[in-house]
Amino acid sequence: MVSSAGSALTWELVDGVAVVTFDLKGEPVNKLSQVVKQDMLATFEALGHDASVKAVAFFSGKPDSFIAGADIEEFVKLTTAAEAERLSAEGQEMLDRVARFSKPIAVGIHGACLGGGLEFALACGYRVASDHPKTQIGLPEVQLGILPGAGGCQRLPRLIGARAALDMILAGKVERAAKAFRVGIVDELVHPAILQDVTVAAAQRLAGGWRPRRRRPGSLVGALLDGNPLGRRLVYRAARKQVLARTRGNYPAPLAALEAVAHGLEHGMTEGLKREAQLFGQLAVTDVSRKLVQIFFATTALKKDFGIPNPPPPAVVKRLGVVGAGFMGSGIAGTAIAQAGVDVRMKDADLPRVAKGLAAAREILDDRLRRRHITKYEHTRLIALLSGDASYTGFGRAELVIEAVFEELDVKRQVLREIETAARPDTVFASNTSTIPIHLIAEGAKRPELVIGMHFFSPVARMPLLEVIPSARTAPPAVTTAVAFGRRMGKTAIVVKDSPGFWINRILTPYMNEAGHLLVEGVAIEEIDRLMVEFGFPVGPITLLDEVGLDVGEKVVGVMHDAFGERFAPVAAFAGMVKSGRLGRKAGKGFYTYAGGKKGSVDPAVYELIGSQPNGGPRPAEIIQRLLFVTLNEAARAVGEGIVRTPRDGDIGAIFGFGFPPFRGGPLRHADDLGAARIVGELERLAERYGPRFAPCDVLRDHAQRNAKFYP
Ligand code: 3H9
């Protein structure tokens, strides 16, 4: 074994092949930093001079990750574009040396191979990857508001073609190994057990003069598009259009990445690298990048945070009971199986409902199979974990039961009573309520210490957030069990206070209600949605209401109105919609039409029902202000009441729970950016004009007075 003192890289010689292992001591993942760069250069220098080394096989020493990319902590410290450009140029230079190394290099990839990690692998001659789900390959840089700045914008399109490369780079996609193999990033896909042997053998073959023959997958037309400047111009134009449709110009990184790719393909590698470094430098110091990096670190921190002091170990959940086989229940069941691989037993009042729920849960697994996220074999194995009945048989073995029945206190209490008889004495009972306080559900329970809230968002399989709500009587192990299981389901979990609407519905309700007020005042449905999408939301509030379901919305507002009074008063116009059965997407009609499940245009008949006709209404800027400030105000008030533990939880919740624009950092960071004094001033003006629901809360007044911030 050879290594220099303190080095992260060690190597040993196996039949003429230097088997190099990269293992950054004391760090959970390998990342590329200035120190590692020196190490890497020194190691390759030594390997180059050692005549007994004929080829190199490169691996990670970490059990489940290859290289997680450049060290994000390092580049966020940079304060000028020039410094960031230099960092990028130095990274490029290192990988250029790897690419021009005198002996062939094969890499064996197992685990995350992301950003700079993939850029390193692309600079090597041959890539073998394990077909393990942990092996994830991609250039996620734009998700951090930057671009692949160590040659990735140049090497990936040269390897797999402009279209396929742009598809990955511009969306920051991370792919499973099988997909990376299909598009041609990976040369060989193998079982993890033989990764090392296959990679070393490839290095040996390369040393013997063998060169891999690569054929790009895809059609003749595709090859024509990628293969000549005219075709590529069409590709760039289409990519630009797609990016603008997705980002509305709010995120500069994807367009900059497109420019770096295009510049390199049209003017050669050297020019491309230069442009790539310049653009990396500019992006790295933007506010958008700072915000996205903060989100990354906040999400990472939440992976380890159980939301309570001295968290006890969670119960290991192997069997889950789900009561209520409707849309949410089946979503929870299907996602729990797909993500956590647990045994799921569903229960509803009668067999037809159970059958419908089982079919919907199964659809989640079918979808994974269709997308090739799981194999046929895995699909069959997972389907076998799903069962259901109209009785509680099987619930006696569940460590966790989640109820997703009708949002009615009495119904939920009844289910809890039944579970306390049917399940084990230590089974944790979680309610997927979206509004009802947990202490009310637990009233009269035999074991209130095991009762907790787990509020999932719809559709469960896709929405990344989970609110975990302990009541004052919930015991710590129930909290850790709920958080840990939520994480196994792939969710980011925030632990929030037991108060009506918790965090998300607390701040979402005034936002939705305000949209209702605007409708009544004559703003067109599409206009409200368009403005908020331009502001940065993935969909506007009216579309969101259609997605959530108007009946659900009505229930939520009712609970909030009872709890908090007039500022949550429901907008009468929505009631007519519910009465006439226009419940949103699930009913095939809401504000918009949904023919064959696809969202169509606004149904003009809706205006009759809400009793107003579009007449322009307030100015666009005023519309945005009303929707935004009513939300910020409620968020600040809820923070003051301790609904979320930290502004970080609040911002991550709002971003993941209802799509608050990530580039604005969340409602609380955005409030800090605007400044409390300005918000208070605007709220006072709005209150005068539109009513006391806009009256600024004490927290904002206090911030304004002391010039304080949520993030000091
Ligand atoms: C880049 O590469 C730029 C180049 O193109 C150009 C350069 C010139 N840096 O998430 P986990 C930490 S940009 C610093 O809990 P998991 C993380 O903060 C980079 N730290 O584990 C945490 O620290 P702590 C592009 C990093 O198994 C610990 O590692 N790459 C980095 O659930 C464990 O992380 C990315 O965007 C990093 N690059 O997930 C990938 N990566 O323990 C970002 C991780 O102190 N990373 N850490 O709290 C990820 O997506 C996930 O961390 C990963 C592991 C999938 C790797």
mmCIF file of C-alpha atoms in Angstrom, residues 398-712:
data_model
loop_
_atom_site.group_PDB
_atom_site.id
_atom_site.type_symbol
_atom_site.label_atom_id
_atom_site.label_comp_id
_atom_site.label_asym_id
_atom_site.label_seq_id
_atom_site.Cartn_x
_atom_site.Cartn_y
_atom_site.Cartn_z
ATOM 1 C CA ALA A 398 -47.743 -3.551 12.874
ATOM 2 C CA GLU A 399 -45.207 -1.356 14.664
ATOM 3 C CA LEU A 400 -46.791 1.741 13.110
ATOM 4 C CA VAL A 401 -50.329 2.482 11.964
ATOM 5 C CA ILE A 402 -51.135 5.547 9.877
ATOM 6 C CA GLU A 403 -54.739 6.588 9.529
ATOM 7 C CA ALA A 404 -55.843 8.534 6.496
ATOM 8 C CA VAL A 405 -59.606 8.511 6.940
ATOM 9 C CA PHE A 406 -62.052 11.358 6.478
ATOM 10 C CA GLU A 407 -60.942 14.678 8.043
ATOM 11 C CA GLU A 408 -63.497 14.535 10.851
ATOM 12 C CA LEU A 409 -62.517 14.478 14.508
ATOM 13 C CA ASP A 410 -65.075 11.860 15.571
ATOM 14 C CA VAL A 411 -64.144 9.497 12.748
ATOM 15 C CA LYS A 412 -60.460 9.771 13.639
ATOM 16 C CA ARG A 413 -61.134 9.170 17.332
ATOM 17 C CA GLN A 414 -63.190 6.099 16.447
ATOM 18 C CA VAL A 415 -60.337 4.684 14.332
ATOM 19 C CA LEU A 416 -57.892 5.321 17.164
ATOM 20 C CA ARG A 417 -60.143 3.434 19.605
ATOM 21 C CA GLU A 418 -60.313 0.497 17.202
ATOM 22 C CA ILE A 419 -56.557 0.471 16.683
ATOM 23 C CA GLU A 420 -55.932 0.515 20.419
ATOM 24 C CA THR A 421 -57.783 -2.787 20.552
ATOM 25 C CA ALA A 422 -56.543 -4.346 17.315
ATOM 26 C CA ALA A 423 -52.865 -3.392 17.422
ATOM 27 C CA ARG A 424 -50.019 -4.105 19.848
ATOM 28 C CA PRO A 425 -49.718 -2.129 23.063
ATOM 29 C CA ASP A 426 -46.589 -0.438 21.710
ATOM 30 C CA THR A 427 -47.861 0.354 18.205
ATOM 31 C CA VAL A 428 -47.421 4.020 17.291
ATOM 32 C CA PHE A 429 -50.638 5.549 15.956
ATOM 33 C CA ALA A 430 -50.115 8.345 13.452
ATOM 34 C CA SER A 431 -52.883 10.486 12.067
ATOM 35 C CA ASN A 432 -52.464 11.902 8.579
ATOM 36 C CA THR A 433 -54.628 14.855 9.494
ATOM 37 C CA SER A 434 -53.907 18.098 7.724
ATOM 38 C CA THR A 435 -55.472 20.405 10.286
ATOM 39 C CA ILE A 436 -56.977 18.739 13.361
ATOM 40 C CA PRO A 437 -54.806 19.133 16.460
ATOM 41 C CA ILE A 438 -53.361 15.828 17.629
ATOM 42 C CA HIS A 439 -54.212 16.412 21.286
ATOM 43 C CA LEU A 440 -57.888 16.494 20.287
ATOM 44 C CA ILE A 441 -57.602 13.208 18.422
ATOM 45 C CA ALA A 442 -55.743 11.685 21.401
ATOM 46 C CA GLU A 443 -58.363 12.843 23.907
ATOM 47 C CA GLY A 444 -59.707 9.762 25.665
ATOM 48 C CA ALA A 445 -57.014 7.529 24.143
ATOM 49 C CA LYS A 446 -55.703 4.663 26.244
ATOM 50 C CA ARG A 447 -52.144 5.390 25.204
ATOM 51 C CA PRO A 448 -51.895 9.074 24.222
ATOM 52 C CA GLU A 449 -48.096 8.849 24.444
ATOM 53 C CA LEU A 450 -48.170 6.774 21.245
ATOM 54 C CA VAL A 451 -50.407 9.137 19.283
ATOM 55 C CA ILE A 452 -48.770 11.514 16.811
ATOM 56 C CA GLY A 453 -49.464 13.355 13.562
ATOM 57 C CA MET A 454 -47.802 12.458 10.251
ATOM 58 C CA HIS A 455 -49.081 14.921 7.684
ATOM 59 C CA PHE A 456 -48.195 13.822 4.158
ATOM 60 C CA PHE A 457 -48.821 15.925 1.076
ATOM 61 C CA SER A 458 -50.634 14.954 -2.052
ATOM 62 C CA PRO A 459 -49.627 13.111 -4.214
ATOM 63 C CA VAL A 460 -47.712 11.246 -1.525
ATOM 64 C CA ALA A 461 -45.383 9.478 -3.945
ATOM 65 C CA ARG A 462 -44.094 12.782 -5.324
ATOM 66 C CA MET A 463 -44.333 15.387 -2.562
ATOM 67 C CA PRO A 464 -41.101 15.529 -0.563
ATOM 68 C CA LEU A 465 -42.349 16.950 2.761
ATOM 69 C CA LEU A 466 -43.690 15.338 5.910
ATOM 70 C CA GLU A 467 -44.925 17.283 8.930
ATOM 71 C CA VAL A 468 -44.535 15.292 12.143
ATOM 72 C CA ILE A 469 -46.730 16.598 14.943
ATOM 73 C CA PRO A 470 -46.303 15.391 18.501
ATOM 74 C CA SER A 471 -48.921 16.498 21.028
ATOM 75 C CA ALA A 472 -47.824 17.603 24.497
ATOM 76 C CA ARG A 473 -48.443 14.018 25.644
ATOM 77 C CA THR A 474 -46.614 12.227 22.826
ATOM 78 C CA ALA A 475 -43.574 10.306 24.103
ATOM 79 C CA PRO A 476 -40.151 10.873 22.441
ATOM 80 C CA PRO A 477 -39.869 7.329 20.942
ATOM 81 C CA ALA A 478 -43.100 7.920 19.000
ATOM 82 C CA VAL A 479 -41.557 11.111 17.578
ATOM 83 C CA THR A 480 -38.332 9.447 16.479
ATOM 84 C CA THR A 481 -40.257 6.483 15.051
ATOM 85 C CA ALA A 482 -42.454 8.782 12.946
ATOM 86 C CA VAL A 483 -39.518 10.917 11.752
ATOM 87 C CA ALA A 484 -37.322 7.905 10.971
ATOM 88 C CA PHE A 485 -40.087 6.157 9.069
ATOM 89 C CA GLY A 486 -40.890 9.329 7.131
ATOM 90 C CA ARG A 487 -37.247 9.495 6.097
ATOM 91 C CA ARG A 488 -37.304 5.876 4.992
ATOM 92 C CA MET A 489 -40.239 6.887 2.803
ATOM 93 C CA GLY A 490 -37.880 9.433 1.222
ATOM 94 C CA LYS A 491 -39.429 12.478 2.900
ATOM 95 C CA THR A 492 -37.819 15.496 4.489
ATOM 96 C CA ALA A 493 -39.447 15.613 7.908
ATOM 97 C CA ILE A 494 -40.010 18.721 10.002
ATOM 98 C CA VAL A 495 -41.323 18.424 13.541
ATOM 99 C CA VAL A 496 -43.961 21.082 14.152
ATOM 100 C CA LYS A 497 -46.177 22.243 16.979
ATOM 101 C CA ASP A 498 -49.609 20.775 17.611
ATOM 102 C CA SER A 499 -51.782 23.671 16.536
ATOM 103 C CA PRO A 500 -54.615 23.847 13.960
ATOM 104 C CA GLY A 501 -53.227 23.578 10.429
ATOM 105 C CA PHE A 502 -49.731 22.975 11.838
ATOM 106 C CA TRP A 503 -47.237 24.888 9.663
ATOM 107 C CA ILE A 504 -48.158 24.345 6.041
ATOM 108 C CA ASN A 505 -51.919 24.783 6.163
ATOM 109 C CA ARG A 506 -51.481 27.618 8.597
ATOM 110 C CA ILE A 507 -49.604 29.696 6.034
ATOM 111 C CA LEU A 508 -51.213 28.228 2.928
ATOM 112 C CA THR A 509 -54.791 28.990 3.978
ATOM 113 C CA PRO A 510 -54.483 32.794 3.933
ATOM 114 C CA TYR A 511 -52.708 32.522 0.570
ATOM 115 C CA MET A 512 -55.514 30.441 -0.958
ATOM 116 C CA ASN A 513 -58.183 32.597 0.649
ATOM 117 C CA GLU A 514 -56.601 35.729 -0.765
ATOM 118 C CA ALA A 515 -56.732 34.148 -4.214
ATOM 119 C CA GLY A 516 -60.469 33.727 -3.571
ATOM 120 C CA HIS A 517 -60.861 37.398 -2.624
ATOM 121 C CA LEU A 518 -59.072 38.387 -5.825
ATOM 122 C CA LEU A 519 -61.380 36.185 -7.903
ATOM 123 C CA VAL A 520 -64.415 37.795 -6.374
ATOM 124 C CA GLU A 521 -62.944 41.208 -7.143
ATOM 125 C CA GLY A 522 -62.774 40.252 -10.792
ATOM 126 C CA VAL A 523 -59.242 39.039 -11.424
ATOM 127 C CA ALA A 524 -59.187 36.275 -14.029
ATOM 128 C CA ILE A 525 -58.311 32.788 -12.842
ATOM 129 C CA GLU A 526 -55.454 32.404 -15.322
ATOM 130 C CA GLU A 527 -54.080 35.807 -14.373
ATOM 131 C CA ILE A 528 -53.749 34.894 -10.682
ATOM 132 C CA ASP A 529 -52.047 31.634 -11.560
ATOM 133 C CA ARG A 530 -49.789 33.209 -14.164
ATOM 134 C CA LEU A 531 -48.547 35.937 -11.839
ATOM 135 C CA MET A 532 -47.632 33.538 -9.053
ATOM 136 C CA VAL A 533 -45.909 31.151 -11.474
ATOM 137 C CA GLU A 534 -43.877 34.098 -12.692
ATOM 138 C CA PHE A 535 -43.096 34.948 -9.089
ATOM 139 C CA GLY A 536 -41.593 31.460 -8.887
ATOM 140 C CA PHE A 537 -44.237 29.009 -7.676
ATOM 141 C CA PRO A 538 -44.475 25.761 -9.695
ATOM 142 C CA VAL A 539 -48.239 26.305 -10.060
ATOM 143 C CA GLY A 540 -50.540 29.171 -9.150
ATOM 144 C CA PRO A 541 -52.903 29.095 -6.152
ATOM 145 C CA ILE A 542 -56.040 28.299 -8.165
ATOM 146 C CA THR A 543 -54.396 25.347 -9.891
ATOM 147 C CA LEU A 544 -53.096 24.256 -6.512
ATOM 148 C CA LEU A 545 -56.614 24.368 -5.098
ATOM 149 C CA ASP A 546 -57.792 22.177 -7.970
ATOM 150 C CA GLU A 547 -54.980 19.732 -7.179
ATOM 151 C CA VAL A 548 -55.658 19.652 -3.443
ATOM 152 C CA GLY A 549 -59.421 19.379 -3.959
ATOM 153 C CA LEU A 550 -61.917 22.114 -3.180
ATOM 154 C CA ASP A 551 -63.734 19.970 -0.627
ATOM 155 C CA VAL A 552 -60.451 19.429 1.223
ATOM 156 C CA GLY A 553 -59.735 23.157 1.013
ATOM 157 C CA GLU A 554 -63.170 23.950 2.422
ATOM 158 C CA LYS A 555 -62.607 21.628 5.386
ATOM 159 C CA VAL A 556 -59.197 23.148 6.081
ATOM 160 C CA VAL A 557 -60.501 26.718 6.007
ATOM 161 C CA GLY A 558 -63.371 25.711 8.285
ATOM 162 C CA VAL A 559 -61.012 24.340 10.943
ATOM 163 C CA MET A 560 -58.720 27.362 10.646
ATOM 164 C CA HIS A 561 -61.600 29.809 10.832
ATOM 165 C CA ASP A 562 -62.922 28.142 13.999
ATOM 166 C CA ALA A 563 -59.487 28.226 15.549
ATOM 167 C CA PHE A 564 -58.172 31.643 14.552
ATOM 168 C CA GLY A 565 -61.242 33.709 13.790
ATOM 169 C CA GLU A 566 -62.030 36.309 11.178
ATOM 170 C CA ARG A 567 -58.736 36.633 9.352
ATOM 171 C CA PHE A 568 -59.312 33.055 8.132
ATOM 172 C CA ALA A 569 -62.952 33.622 7.155
ATOM 173 C CA PRO A 570 -63.781 31.431 4.142
ATOM 174 C CA VAL A 571 -64.520 33.090 0.819
ATOM 175 C CA ALA A 572 -68.157 32.342 0.084
ATOM 176 C CA ALA A 573 -67.476 31.998 -3.630
ATOM 177 C CA PHE A 574 -65.703 28.662 -3.116
ATOM 178 C CA ALA A 575 -68.732 27.051 -1.435
ATOM 179 C CA GLY A 576 -70.767 27.128 -4.663
ATOM 180 C CA MET A 577 -68.005 25.279 -6.440
ATOM 181 C CA VAL A 578 -68.027 22.483 -3.875
ATOM 182 C CA LYS A 579 -71.819 22.241 -3.907
ATOM 183 C CA SER A 580 -71.869 21.840 -7.659
ATOM 184 C CA GLY A 581 -69.320 19.019 -7.479
ATOM 185 C CA ARG A 582 -66.463 20.985 -9.001
ATOM 186 C CA LEU A 583 -63.923 19.555 -6.600
ATOM 187 C CA GLY A 584 -60.843 19.907 -8.795
ATOM 188 C CA ARG A 585 -58.731 17.450 -10.703
ATOM 189 C CA LYS A 586 -59.989 14.353 -8.900
ATOM 190 C CA ALA A 587 -63.570 15.163 -10.002
ATOM 191 C CA GLY A 588 -62.494 15.881 -13.582
ATOM 192 C CA LYS A 589 -63.600 19.503 -13.156
ATOM 193 C CA GLY A 590 -62.715 22.395 -10.915
ATOM 194 C CA PHE A 591 -61.690 25.894 -11.941
ATOM 195 C CA TYR A 592 -60.043 24.219 -14.910
ATOM 196 C CA THR A 593 -61.319 21.331 -17.003
ATOM 197 C CA TYR A 594 -59.554 17.978 -16.828
ATOM 198 C CA ALA A 595 -60.293 15.913 -19.890
ATOM 199 C CA GLY A 596 -58.673 12.483 -19.636
ATOM 200 C CA GLY A 597 -56.750 13.593 -16.544
ATOM 201 C CA LYS A 598 -55.005 16.420 -18.440
ATOM 202 C CA LYS A 599 -55.443 19.977 -17.265
ATOM 203 C CA GLY A 600 -57.273 22.029 -19.860
ATOM 204 C CA SER A 601 -58.383 25.635 -19.879
ATOM 205 C CA VAL A 602 -60.485 27.581 -17.407
ATOM 206 C CA ASP A 603 -64.133 26.624 -17.525
ATOM 207 C CA PRO A 604 -65.993 29.947 -18.075
ATOM 208 C CA ALA A 605 -69.059 28.516 -16.308
ATOM 209 C CA VAL A 606 -67.060 28.804 -13.088
ATOM 210 C CA TYR A 607 -67.502 32.576 -12.994
ATOM 211 C CA GLU A 608 -71.259 32.150 -12.700
ATOM 212 C CA LEU A 609 -70.763 29.933 -9.682
ATOM 213 C CA ILE A 610 -68.425 32.326 -7.905
ATOM 214 C CA GLY A 611 -70.624 35.259 -8.807
ATOM 215 C CA SER A 612 -68.105 37.499 -10.559
ATOM 216 C CA GLN A 613 -66.792 38.125 -14.040
ATOM 217 C CA PRO A 614 -63.173 38.951 -14.894
ATOM 218 C CA ASN A 615 -62.849 42.716 -15.088
ATOM 219 C CA GLY A 616 -59.113 43.173 -14.616
ATOM 220 C CA GLY A 617 -59.165 43.713 -10.871
ATOM 221 C CA PRO A 618 -56.183 45.263 -9.095
ATOM 222 C CA ARG A 619 -52.818 45.847 -10.817
ATOM 223 C CA PRO A 620 -50.538 42.788 -11.206
ATOM 224 C CA ALA A 621 -48.041 44.128 -8.644
ATOM 225 C CA GLU A 622 -50.855 44.582 -6.141
ATOM 226 C CA ILE A 623 -52.118 41.051 -6.761
ATOM 227 C CA ILE A 624 -48.689 39.593 -6.086
ATOM 228 C CA GLN A 625 -48.234 41.747 -2.984
ATOM 229 C CA ARG A 626 -51.544 40.706 -1.502
ATOM 230 C CA LEU A 627 -50.895 37.007 -2.050
ATOM 231 C CA LEU A 628 -47.326 37.212 -0.845
ATOM 232 C CA PHE A 629 -47.654 39.520 2.142
ATOM 233 C CA VAL A 630 -50.670 37.776 3.619
ATOM 234 C CA THR A 631 -48.542 34.604 3.567
ATOM 235 C CA LEU A 632 -45.400 36.208 5.005
ATOM 236 C CA ASN A 633 -47.470 37.822 7.744
ATOM 237 C CA GLU A 634 -49.023 34.519 8.816
ATOM 238 C CA ALA A 635 -45.652 32.760 8.589
ATOM 239 C CA ALA A 636 -44.078 35.351 10.887
ATOM 240 C CA ARG A 637 -46.974 35.100 13.332
ATOM 241 C CA ALA A 638 -46.717 31.286 13.372
ATOM 242 C CA VAL A 639 -42.958 31.485 13.999
ATOM 243 C CA GLY A 640 -43.737 33.734 16.955
ATOM 244 C CA GLU A 641 -46.045 31.022 18.295
ATOM 245 C CA GLY A 642 -43.313 28.407 17.938
ATOM 246 C CA ILE A 643 -45.185 26.423 15.265
ATOM 247 C CA VAL A 644 -41.833 25.602 13.681
ATOM 248 C CA ARG A 645 -38.712 25.133 15.771
ATOM 249 C CA THR A 646 -36.468 27.224 13.561
ATOM 250 C CA PRO A 647 -36.820 29.519 10.535
ATOM 251 C CA ARG A 648 -34.866 26.825 8.676
ATOM 252 C CA ASP A 649 -37.659 24.275 9.251
ATOM 253 C CA GLY A 650 -40.233 26.860 8.243
ATOM 254 C CA ASP A 651 -38.511 27.724 4.983
ATOM 255 C CA ILE A 652 -37.781 24.120 4.011
ATOM 256 C CA GLY A 653 -41.378 23.248 4.849
ATOM 257 C CA ALA A 654 -42.787 25.997 2.643
ATOM 258 C CA ILE A 655 -40.454 25.165 -0.251
ATOM 259 C CA PHE A 656 -41.065 21.404 -0.153
ATOM 260 C CA GLY A 657 -44.670 21.565 1.045
ATOM 261 C CA PHE A 658 -46.212 23.987 -1.401
ATOM 262 C CA GLY A 659 -43.467 25.100 -3.701
ATOM 263 C CA PHE A 660 -42.485 28.488 -2.280
ATOM 264 C CA PRO A 661 -39.865 29.646 -4.813
ATOM 265 C CA PRO A 662 -36.555 28.015 -3.804
ATOM 266 C CA PHE A 663 -34.509 30.859 -5.300
ATOM 267 C CA ARG A 664 -36.136 33.193 -2.766
ATOM 268 C CA GLY A 665 -34.989 30.901 0.034
ATOM 269 C CA GLY A 666 -38.416 30.416 1.666
ATOM 270 C CA PRO A 667 -40.920 32.880 3.146
ATOM 271 C CA LEU A 668 -38.817 33.784 6.174
ATOM 272 C CA ARG A 669 -35.604 34.368 4.266
ATOM 273 C CA HIS A 670 -37.601 36.334 1.736
ATOM 274 C CA ALA A 671 -39.102 38.420 4.536
ATOM 275 C CA ASP A 672 -35.568 39.116 5.767
ATOM 276 C CA ASP A 673 -34.531 40.155 2.258
ATOM 277 C CA LEU A 674 -37.452 42.537 1.895
ATOM 278 C CA GLY A 675 -36.936 43.905 5.391
ATOM 279 C CA ALA A 676 -39.566 43.881 8.142
ATOM 280 C CA ALA A 677 -40.067 47.650 8.032
ATOM 281 C CA ARG A 678 -41.050 47.555 4.382
ATOM 282 C CA ILE A 679 -43.393 44.593 4.879
ATOM 283 C CA VAL A 680 -45.071 46.220 7.860
ATOM 284 C CA GLY A 681 -45.558 49.433 5.892
ATOM 285 C CA GLU A 682 -47.138 47.582 2.961
ATOM 286 C CA LEU A 683 -49.322 45.461 5.245
ATOM 287 C CA GLU A 684 -50.625 48.581 6.957
ATOM 288 C CA ARG A 685 -51.505 50.055 3.593
ATOM 289 C CA LEU A 686 -53.209 46.805 2.507
ATOM 290 C CA ALA A 687 -55.102 46.593 5.814
ATOM 291 C CA GLU A 688 -56.454 50.064 5.338
ATOM 292 C CA ARG A 689 -57.579 49.262 1.853
ATOM 293 C CA TYR A 690 -58.764 45.660 2.089
ATOM 294 C CA GLY A 691 -59.418 44.968 5.739
ATOM 295 C CA PRO A 692 -57.863 43.833 9.002
ATOM 296 C CA ARG A 693 -56.789 40.423 7.673
ATOM 297 C CA PHE A 694 -53.656 42.278 6.524
ATOM 298 C CA ALA A 695 -52.854 43.846 9.904
ATOM 299 C CA PRO A 696 -49.147 43.212 10.512
ATOM 300 C CA CYS A 697 -48.398 40.680 13.242
ATOM 301 C CA ASP A 698 -46.399 41.461 16.386
ATOM 302 C CA VAL A 699 -43.347 39.543 15.230
ATOM 303 C CA LEU A 700 -42.981 41.672 12.101
ATOM 304 C CA ARG A 701 -43.665 44.878 14.011
ATOM 305 C CA ASP A 702 -41.047 43.898 16.532
ATOM 306 C CA HIS A 703 -38.550 43.015 13.779
ATOM 307 C CA ALA A 704 -39.238 46.318 12.087
ATOM 308 C CA GLN A 705 -38.686 48.229 15.281
ATOM 309 C CA ARG A 706 -35.455 46.483 16.228
ATOM 310 C CA ASN A 707 -34.256 46.049 12.668
ATOM 311 C CA ALA A 708 -34.151 42.307 13.459
ATOM 312 C CA LYS A 709 -34.234 39.293 11.158
ATOM 313 C CA PHE A 710 -35.305 35.650 11.290
ATOM 314 C CA TYR A 711 -31.739 34.743 10.280
ATOM 315 C CA PRO A 712 -29.584 37.204 12.180
#
